[in-house]
Short mmCIF file of C-alpha atoms in Angstrom, two decimals:
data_model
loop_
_atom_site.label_atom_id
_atom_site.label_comp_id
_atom_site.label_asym_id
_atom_site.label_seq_id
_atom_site.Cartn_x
_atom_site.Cartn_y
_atom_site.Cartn_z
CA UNK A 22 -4.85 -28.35 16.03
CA UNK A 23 -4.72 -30.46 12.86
CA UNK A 24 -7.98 -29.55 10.06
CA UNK A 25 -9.40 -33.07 9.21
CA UNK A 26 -10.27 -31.45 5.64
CA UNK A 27 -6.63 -30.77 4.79
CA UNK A 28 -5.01 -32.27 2.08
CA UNK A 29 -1.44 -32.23 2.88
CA UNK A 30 -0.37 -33.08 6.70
CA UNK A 31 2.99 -33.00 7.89
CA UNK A 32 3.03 -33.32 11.84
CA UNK A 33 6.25 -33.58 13.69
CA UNK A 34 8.25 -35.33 10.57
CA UNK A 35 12.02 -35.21 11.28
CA UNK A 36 14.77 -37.07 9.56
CA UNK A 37 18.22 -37.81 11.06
CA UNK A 38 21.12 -39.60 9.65
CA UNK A 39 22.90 -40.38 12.37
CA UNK A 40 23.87 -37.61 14.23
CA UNK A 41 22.93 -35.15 11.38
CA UNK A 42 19.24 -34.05 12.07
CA UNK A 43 17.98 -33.05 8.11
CA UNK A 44 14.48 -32.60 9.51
CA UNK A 45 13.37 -31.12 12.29
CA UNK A 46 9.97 -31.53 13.70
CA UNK A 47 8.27 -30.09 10.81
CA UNK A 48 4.53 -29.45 11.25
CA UNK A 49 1.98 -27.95 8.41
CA UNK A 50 -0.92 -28.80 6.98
CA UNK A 51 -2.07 -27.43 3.23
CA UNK A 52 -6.00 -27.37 1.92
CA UNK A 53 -7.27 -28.03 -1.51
CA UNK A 54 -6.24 -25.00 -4.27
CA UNK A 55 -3.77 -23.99 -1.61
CA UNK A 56 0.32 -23.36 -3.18
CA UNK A 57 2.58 -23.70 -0.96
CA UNK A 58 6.30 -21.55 -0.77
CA UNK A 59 9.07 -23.71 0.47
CA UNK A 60 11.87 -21.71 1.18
CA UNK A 61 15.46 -22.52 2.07
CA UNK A 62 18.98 -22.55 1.59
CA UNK A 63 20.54 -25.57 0.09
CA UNK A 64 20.83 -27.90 2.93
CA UNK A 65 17.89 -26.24 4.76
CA UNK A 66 15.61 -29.64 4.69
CA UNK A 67 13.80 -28.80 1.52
CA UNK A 68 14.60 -32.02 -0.59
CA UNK A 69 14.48 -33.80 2.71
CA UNK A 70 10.82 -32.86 3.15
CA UNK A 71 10.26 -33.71 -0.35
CA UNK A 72 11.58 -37.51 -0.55
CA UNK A 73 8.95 -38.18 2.68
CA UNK A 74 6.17 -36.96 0.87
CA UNK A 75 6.95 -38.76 -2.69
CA UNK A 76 7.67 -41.95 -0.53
CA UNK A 77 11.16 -41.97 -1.37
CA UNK A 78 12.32 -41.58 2.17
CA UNK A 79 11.04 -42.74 5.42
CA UNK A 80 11.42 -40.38 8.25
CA UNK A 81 13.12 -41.36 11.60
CA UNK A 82 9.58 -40.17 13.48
CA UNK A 83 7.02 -37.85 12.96
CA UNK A 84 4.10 -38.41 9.95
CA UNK A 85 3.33 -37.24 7.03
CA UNK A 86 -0.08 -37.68 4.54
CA UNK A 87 -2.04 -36.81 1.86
CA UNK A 88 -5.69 -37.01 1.21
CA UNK A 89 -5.71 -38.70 4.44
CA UNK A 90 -3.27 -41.63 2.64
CA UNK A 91 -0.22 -42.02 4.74
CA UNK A 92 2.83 -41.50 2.64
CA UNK A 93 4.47 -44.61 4.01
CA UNK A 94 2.22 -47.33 4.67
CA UNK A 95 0.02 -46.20 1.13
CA UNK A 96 2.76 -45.56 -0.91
CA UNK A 97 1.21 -46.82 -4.12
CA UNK A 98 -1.89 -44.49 -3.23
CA UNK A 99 0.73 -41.27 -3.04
CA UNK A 100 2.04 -42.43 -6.54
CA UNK A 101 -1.22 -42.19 -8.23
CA UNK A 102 -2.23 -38.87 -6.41
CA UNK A 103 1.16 -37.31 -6.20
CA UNK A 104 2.58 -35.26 -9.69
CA UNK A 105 6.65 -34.76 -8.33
CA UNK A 106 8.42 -32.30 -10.88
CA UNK A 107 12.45 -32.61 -10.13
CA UNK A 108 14.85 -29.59 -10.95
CA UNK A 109 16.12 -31.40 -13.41
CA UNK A 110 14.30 -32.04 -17.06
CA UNK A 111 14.50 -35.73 -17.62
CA UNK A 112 14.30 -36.37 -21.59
CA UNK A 113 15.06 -38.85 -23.76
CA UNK A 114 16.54 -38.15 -27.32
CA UNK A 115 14.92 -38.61 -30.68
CA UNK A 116 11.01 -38.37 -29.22
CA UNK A 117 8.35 -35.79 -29.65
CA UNK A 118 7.02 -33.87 -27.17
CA UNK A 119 3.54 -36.12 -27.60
CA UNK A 120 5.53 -39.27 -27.32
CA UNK A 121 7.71 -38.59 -24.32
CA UNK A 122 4.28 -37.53 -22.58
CA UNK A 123 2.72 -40.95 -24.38
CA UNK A 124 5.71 -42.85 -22.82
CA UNK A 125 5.08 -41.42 -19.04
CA UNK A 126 1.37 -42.08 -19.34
CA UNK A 127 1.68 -45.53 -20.35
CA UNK A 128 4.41 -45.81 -16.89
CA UNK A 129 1.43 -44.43 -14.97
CA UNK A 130 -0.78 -47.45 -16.04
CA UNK A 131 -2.86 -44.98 -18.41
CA UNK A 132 -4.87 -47.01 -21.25
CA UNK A 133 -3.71 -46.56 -24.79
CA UNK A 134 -6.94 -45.71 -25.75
CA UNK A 135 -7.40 -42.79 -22.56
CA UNK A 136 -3.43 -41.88 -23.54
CA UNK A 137 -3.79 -39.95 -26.74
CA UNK A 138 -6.82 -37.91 -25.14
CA UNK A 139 -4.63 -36.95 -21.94
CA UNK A 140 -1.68 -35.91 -23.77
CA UNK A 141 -4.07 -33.38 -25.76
CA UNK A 142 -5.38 -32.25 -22.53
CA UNK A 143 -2.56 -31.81 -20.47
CA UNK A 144 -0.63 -29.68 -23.49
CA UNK A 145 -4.03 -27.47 -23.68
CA UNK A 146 -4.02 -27.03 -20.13
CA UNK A 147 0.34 -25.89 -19.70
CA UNK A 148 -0.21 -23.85 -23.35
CA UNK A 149 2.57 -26.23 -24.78
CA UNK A 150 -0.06 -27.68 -27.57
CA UNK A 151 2.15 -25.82 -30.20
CA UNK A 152 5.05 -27.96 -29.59
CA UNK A 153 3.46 -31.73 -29.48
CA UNK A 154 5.44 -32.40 -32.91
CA UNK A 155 8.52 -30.62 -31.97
CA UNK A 156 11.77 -33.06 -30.79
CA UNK A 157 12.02 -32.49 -26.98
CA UNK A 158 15.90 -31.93 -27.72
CA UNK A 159 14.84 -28.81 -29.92
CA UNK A 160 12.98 -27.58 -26.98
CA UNK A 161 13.87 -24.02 -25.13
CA UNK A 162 14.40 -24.35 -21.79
CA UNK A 163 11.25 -22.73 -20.69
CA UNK A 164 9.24 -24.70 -23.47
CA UNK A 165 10.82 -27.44 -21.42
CA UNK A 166 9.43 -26.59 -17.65
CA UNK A 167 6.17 -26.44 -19.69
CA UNK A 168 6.37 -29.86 -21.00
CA UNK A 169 8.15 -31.24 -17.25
CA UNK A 170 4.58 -29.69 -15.73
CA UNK A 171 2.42 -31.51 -18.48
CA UNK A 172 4.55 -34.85 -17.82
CA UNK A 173 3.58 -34.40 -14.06
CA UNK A 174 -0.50 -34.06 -14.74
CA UNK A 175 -0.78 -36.72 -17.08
CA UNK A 176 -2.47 -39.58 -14.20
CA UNK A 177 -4.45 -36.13 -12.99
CA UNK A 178 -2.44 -35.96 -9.52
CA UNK A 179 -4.38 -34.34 -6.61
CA UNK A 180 -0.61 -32.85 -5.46
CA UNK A 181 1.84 -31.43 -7.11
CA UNK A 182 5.30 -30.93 -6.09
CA UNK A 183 7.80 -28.74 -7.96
CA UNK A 184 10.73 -28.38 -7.50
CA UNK A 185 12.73 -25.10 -8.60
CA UNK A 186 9.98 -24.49 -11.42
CA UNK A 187 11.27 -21.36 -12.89
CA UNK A 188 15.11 -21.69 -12.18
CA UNK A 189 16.79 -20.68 -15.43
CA UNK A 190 13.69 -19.03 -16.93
CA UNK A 191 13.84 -15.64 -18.45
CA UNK A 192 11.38 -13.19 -17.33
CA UNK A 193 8.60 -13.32 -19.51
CA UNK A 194 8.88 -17.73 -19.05
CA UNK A 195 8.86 -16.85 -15.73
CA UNK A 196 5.51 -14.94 -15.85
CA UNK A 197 3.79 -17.63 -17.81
CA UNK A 198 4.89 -20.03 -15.47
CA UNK A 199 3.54 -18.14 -12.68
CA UNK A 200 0.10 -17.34 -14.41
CA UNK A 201 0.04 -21.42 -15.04
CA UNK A 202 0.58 -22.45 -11.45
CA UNK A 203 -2.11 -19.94 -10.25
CA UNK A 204 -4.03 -21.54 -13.30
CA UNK A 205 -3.63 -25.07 -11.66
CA UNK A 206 -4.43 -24.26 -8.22
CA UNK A 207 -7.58 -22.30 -9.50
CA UNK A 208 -8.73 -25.88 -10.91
CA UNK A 209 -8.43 -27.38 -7.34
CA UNK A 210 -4.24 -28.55 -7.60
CA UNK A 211 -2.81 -28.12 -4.21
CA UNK A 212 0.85 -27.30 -5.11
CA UNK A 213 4.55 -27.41 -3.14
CA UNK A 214 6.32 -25.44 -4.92
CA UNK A 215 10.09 -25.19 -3.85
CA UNK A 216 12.16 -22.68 -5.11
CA UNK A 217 15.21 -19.70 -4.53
CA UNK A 218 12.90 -16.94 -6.41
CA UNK A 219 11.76 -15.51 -3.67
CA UNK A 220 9.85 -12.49 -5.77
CA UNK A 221 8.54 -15.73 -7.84
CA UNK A 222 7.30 -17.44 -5.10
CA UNK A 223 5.89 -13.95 -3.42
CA UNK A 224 3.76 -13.46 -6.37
CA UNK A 225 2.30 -16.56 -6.48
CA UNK A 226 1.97 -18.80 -3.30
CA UNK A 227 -0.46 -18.40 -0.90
CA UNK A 228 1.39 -19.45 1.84
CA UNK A 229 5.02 -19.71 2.87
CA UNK A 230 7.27 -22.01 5.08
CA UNK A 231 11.00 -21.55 5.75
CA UNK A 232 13.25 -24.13 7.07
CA UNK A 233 16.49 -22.87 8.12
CA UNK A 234 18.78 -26.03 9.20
CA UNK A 235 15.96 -28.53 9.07
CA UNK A 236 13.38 -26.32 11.22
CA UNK A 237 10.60 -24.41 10.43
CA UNK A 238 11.17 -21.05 11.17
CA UNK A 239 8.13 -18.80 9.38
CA UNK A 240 4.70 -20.59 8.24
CA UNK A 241 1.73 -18.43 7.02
CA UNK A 242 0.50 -16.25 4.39
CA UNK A 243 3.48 -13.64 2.77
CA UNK A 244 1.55 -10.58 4.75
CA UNK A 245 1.55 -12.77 8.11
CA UNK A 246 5.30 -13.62 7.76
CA UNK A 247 6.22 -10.19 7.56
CA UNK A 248 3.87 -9.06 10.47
CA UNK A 249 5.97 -11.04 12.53
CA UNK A 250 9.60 -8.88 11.55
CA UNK A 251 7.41 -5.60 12.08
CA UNK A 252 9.77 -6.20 15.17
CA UNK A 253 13.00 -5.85 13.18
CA UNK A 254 12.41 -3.07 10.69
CA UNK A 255 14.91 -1.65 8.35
CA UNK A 256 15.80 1.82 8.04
CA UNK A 257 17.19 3.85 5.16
CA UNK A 258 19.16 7.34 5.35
CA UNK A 259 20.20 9.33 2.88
CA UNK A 260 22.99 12.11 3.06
CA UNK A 261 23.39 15.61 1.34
CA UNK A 262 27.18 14.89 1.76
CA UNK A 263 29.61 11.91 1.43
CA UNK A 264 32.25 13.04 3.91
CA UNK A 265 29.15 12.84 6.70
CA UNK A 266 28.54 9.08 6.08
CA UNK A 267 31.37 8.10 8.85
CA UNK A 268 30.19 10.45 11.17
CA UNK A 269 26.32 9.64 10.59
CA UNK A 270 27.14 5.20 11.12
CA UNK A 271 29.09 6.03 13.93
CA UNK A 272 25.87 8.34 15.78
CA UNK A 273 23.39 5.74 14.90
CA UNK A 274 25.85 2.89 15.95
CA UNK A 275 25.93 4.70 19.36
CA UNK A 276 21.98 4.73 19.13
CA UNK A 277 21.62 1.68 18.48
CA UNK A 278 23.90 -0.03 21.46
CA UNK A 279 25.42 -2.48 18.73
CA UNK A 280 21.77 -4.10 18.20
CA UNK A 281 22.71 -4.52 14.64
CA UNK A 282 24.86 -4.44 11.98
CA UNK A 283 25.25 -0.92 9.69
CA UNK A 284 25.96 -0.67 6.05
CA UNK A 285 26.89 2.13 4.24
CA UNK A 286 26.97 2.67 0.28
CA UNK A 287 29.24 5.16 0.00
CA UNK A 288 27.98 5.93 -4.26
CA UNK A 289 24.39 6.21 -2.89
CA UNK A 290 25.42 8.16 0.63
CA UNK A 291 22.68 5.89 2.08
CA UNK A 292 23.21 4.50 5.34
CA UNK A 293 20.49 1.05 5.94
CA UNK A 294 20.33 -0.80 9.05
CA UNK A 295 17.99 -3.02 10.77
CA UNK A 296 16.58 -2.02 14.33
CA UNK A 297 13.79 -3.46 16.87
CA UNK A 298 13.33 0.47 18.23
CA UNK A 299 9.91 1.91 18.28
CA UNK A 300 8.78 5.04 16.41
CA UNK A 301 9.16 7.52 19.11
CA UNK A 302 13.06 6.01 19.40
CA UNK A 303 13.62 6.14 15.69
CA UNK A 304 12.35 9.87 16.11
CA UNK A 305 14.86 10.58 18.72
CA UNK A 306 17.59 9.30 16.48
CA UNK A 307 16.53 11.62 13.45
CA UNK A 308 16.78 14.29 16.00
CA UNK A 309 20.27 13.75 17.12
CA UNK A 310 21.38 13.30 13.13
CA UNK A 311 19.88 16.85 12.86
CA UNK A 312 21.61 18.00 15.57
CA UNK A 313 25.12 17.07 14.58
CA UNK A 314 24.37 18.78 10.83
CA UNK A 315 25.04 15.12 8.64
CA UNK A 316 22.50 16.76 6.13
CA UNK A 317 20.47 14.21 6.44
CA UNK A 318 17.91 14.60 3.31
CA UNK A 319 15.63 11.51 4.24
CA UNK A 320 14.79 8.92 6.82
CA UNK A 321 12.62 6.07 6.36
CA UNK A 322 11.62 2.79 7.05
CA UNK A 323 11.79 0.35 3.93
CA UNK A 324 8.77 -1.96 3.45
CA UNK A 325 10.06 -5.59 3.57
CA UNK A 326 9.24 -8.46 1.01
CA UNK A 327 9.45 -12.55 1.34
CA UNK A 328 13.45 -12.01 0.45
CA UNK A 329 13.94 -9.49 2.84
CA UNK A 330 12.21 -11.74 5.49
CA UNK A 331 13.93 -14.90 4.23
CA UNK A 332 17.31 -13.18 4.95
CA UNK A 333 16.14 -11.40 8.26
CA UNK A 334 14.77 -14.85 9.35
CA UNK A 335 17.38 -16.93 8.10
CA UNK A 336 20.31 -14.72 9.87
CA UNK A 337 18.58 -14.73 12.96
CA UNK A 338 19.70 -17.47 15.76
CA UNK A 339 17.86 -20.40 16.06
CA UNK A 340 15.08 -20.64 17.83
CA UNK A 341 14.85 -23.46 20.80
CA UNK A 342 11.63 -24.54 19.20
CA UNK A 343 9.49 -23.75 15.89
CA UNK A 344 6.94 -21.38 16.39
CA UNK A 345 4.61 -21.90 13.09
CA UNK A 346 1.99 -19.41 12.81
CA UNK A 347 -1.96 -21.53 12.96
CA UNK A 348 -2.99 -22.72 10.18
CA UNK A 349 -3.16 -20.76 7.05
CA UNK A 350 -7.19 -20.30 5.82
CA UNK A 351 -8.31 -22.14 2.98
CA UNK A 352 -8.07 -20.30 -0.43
CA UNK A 353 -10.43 -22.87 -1.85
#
């Protein structure tokens, strides 16, 4: 069931080029103050996804909106409430950080006289006021995402959509730029945020979707993604001895019928592997360890995170249809 008071709508939308499907029947639906994860491999049908809801691309069926404006038939609409941040910072030499920001609010039909009040607000609002005198060239690269993020509020877009925000950031750029996304969503943004940081994006979205070869695989909140792997749990063991790692794979192989693969690191004498058996079976395999004297020292189950379930998810088959979780509950 689709939420009339959404702000982003995606129902259905697939792209094919030719025989190559990009998109796959991608449904989701985003409310206001709401930032959305998208997660993917290259190729997965992030960009894909993207280009339909800037208006760049038209899909082969399926729809797509925003505030209820259809991002086809109302493309000039999407423009004005649509702030698209690309991977890749777009500058032009010789012009201050205030003029470059000048220069994309004039594009955006902004009047000179509104301009020079915009630019102040948008650098008060990313914390890159400091810097509205400096060259862009001269620019850091995280000074840079800063200035990219102001460039992308200056017409005040209801949407934003960034793409790979903190890719190439150190870790303290990567906090602020975390604390200013929350910072934008608090104010009522609803944000796609696309990105290969998986810790990044597990600090900061509220929900998450991940395509794996155009489909939509996982779609809900971090904690409701990994409810659904409780299924496929991994397991850790550690050993008192190195010579009984061989000995210990090759018993919990056996347990385990093949369901999975085993890795051993042979520095830590841990032994990790993923499993879908149930507590009282996982206790029966601790017992037979015991039994055969491996030393074990510990056995335990390791608490997964968004990377771990990106990885569990995306090595998984395909499913024969996408299974989205319902609709995530409005944060705002």
């Amino acid at each position: 069931m689709t939420d009339a008071l959404a702000v982003v709508k995606i129902e259905n939308l697939t792209k094919r080029y030719g025989d190559f499907t990009a998109l796959d029947g991608l449904t989701l639906q985003l409310h206001r103050g709401q930032i959305l994860g998208l997660i993917g491999h290259n190729g997965a049908g992030k960009s894909t996804a993207i280009r339909i809801l800037v208006g760049q691309s038209r899909p082969t069926f399926g729809a797509a909106s925003i505030a209820g404006h259809d991002c086809q038939r109302d493309f000039r609409k999407i423009k004005r409430m649509v702030g698209y941040m690309p991977d890749v910072f777009g500058s032009y030499d010789n012009m201050r950080v205030s003029e470059y920001l000048d220069f994309f609010g004039a594009a955006f039909g902004i009047a000179r006289k509104q301009r020079s009040g915009r630019v102040a607000e948008v650098l008060e609002m990313t914390g890159a006021a400091p810097w509205r005198d400096r060259f862009v060239e001269s620019l850091s690269h995280g000074m840079k995402q800063r200035v990219a993020v102001a460039r992308t509020l200056m017409h005040d877009p209801e949407v934003l959509i960034l793409d790979e925000p903190a890719n190439g950031l150190d870790p303290q750029a990567r906090v602020e730029m975390r604390q200013l996304l929350r910072k934008l969503a608090d104010q009522g943004k609803t944000l796609i945020v696309s990105s290969h940081i998986l810790s990044e994006l597990a600090r900061v979205c509220d929900v998450a979707a991940i395509l794996v070869r155009g489909r939509l695989r996982a779609f809900g909140t971090v904690d409701e993604i990994l409810e659904q792997l409780k299924q496929r749990r991994m397991f850790e063991a550690q050993f008192a001895d190195q010579g009984m790692i061989e000995l210990a794979s090759q018993i919990i192989a056996d347990w385990l019928e093949g369901e999975t693969e085993i890795s051993a690191s042979e520095g830590e004498r841990v032994i990790r592997f993923h499993t879908t058996s149930s507590d009282q079976q996982m206790g029966g395999l601790l017992e037979k360890l015991t039994a055969a004297k491996t030393g074990v020292q510990q056995f335990r189950e390791v608490e997964a995170d968004l990377e771990e379930a990106f990885m569990l998810i995306t090595d998984a088959p395909a499913d024969p249809a996408p299974t989205p979780l319902p609709d995530a509950p409005c944060s705002a």
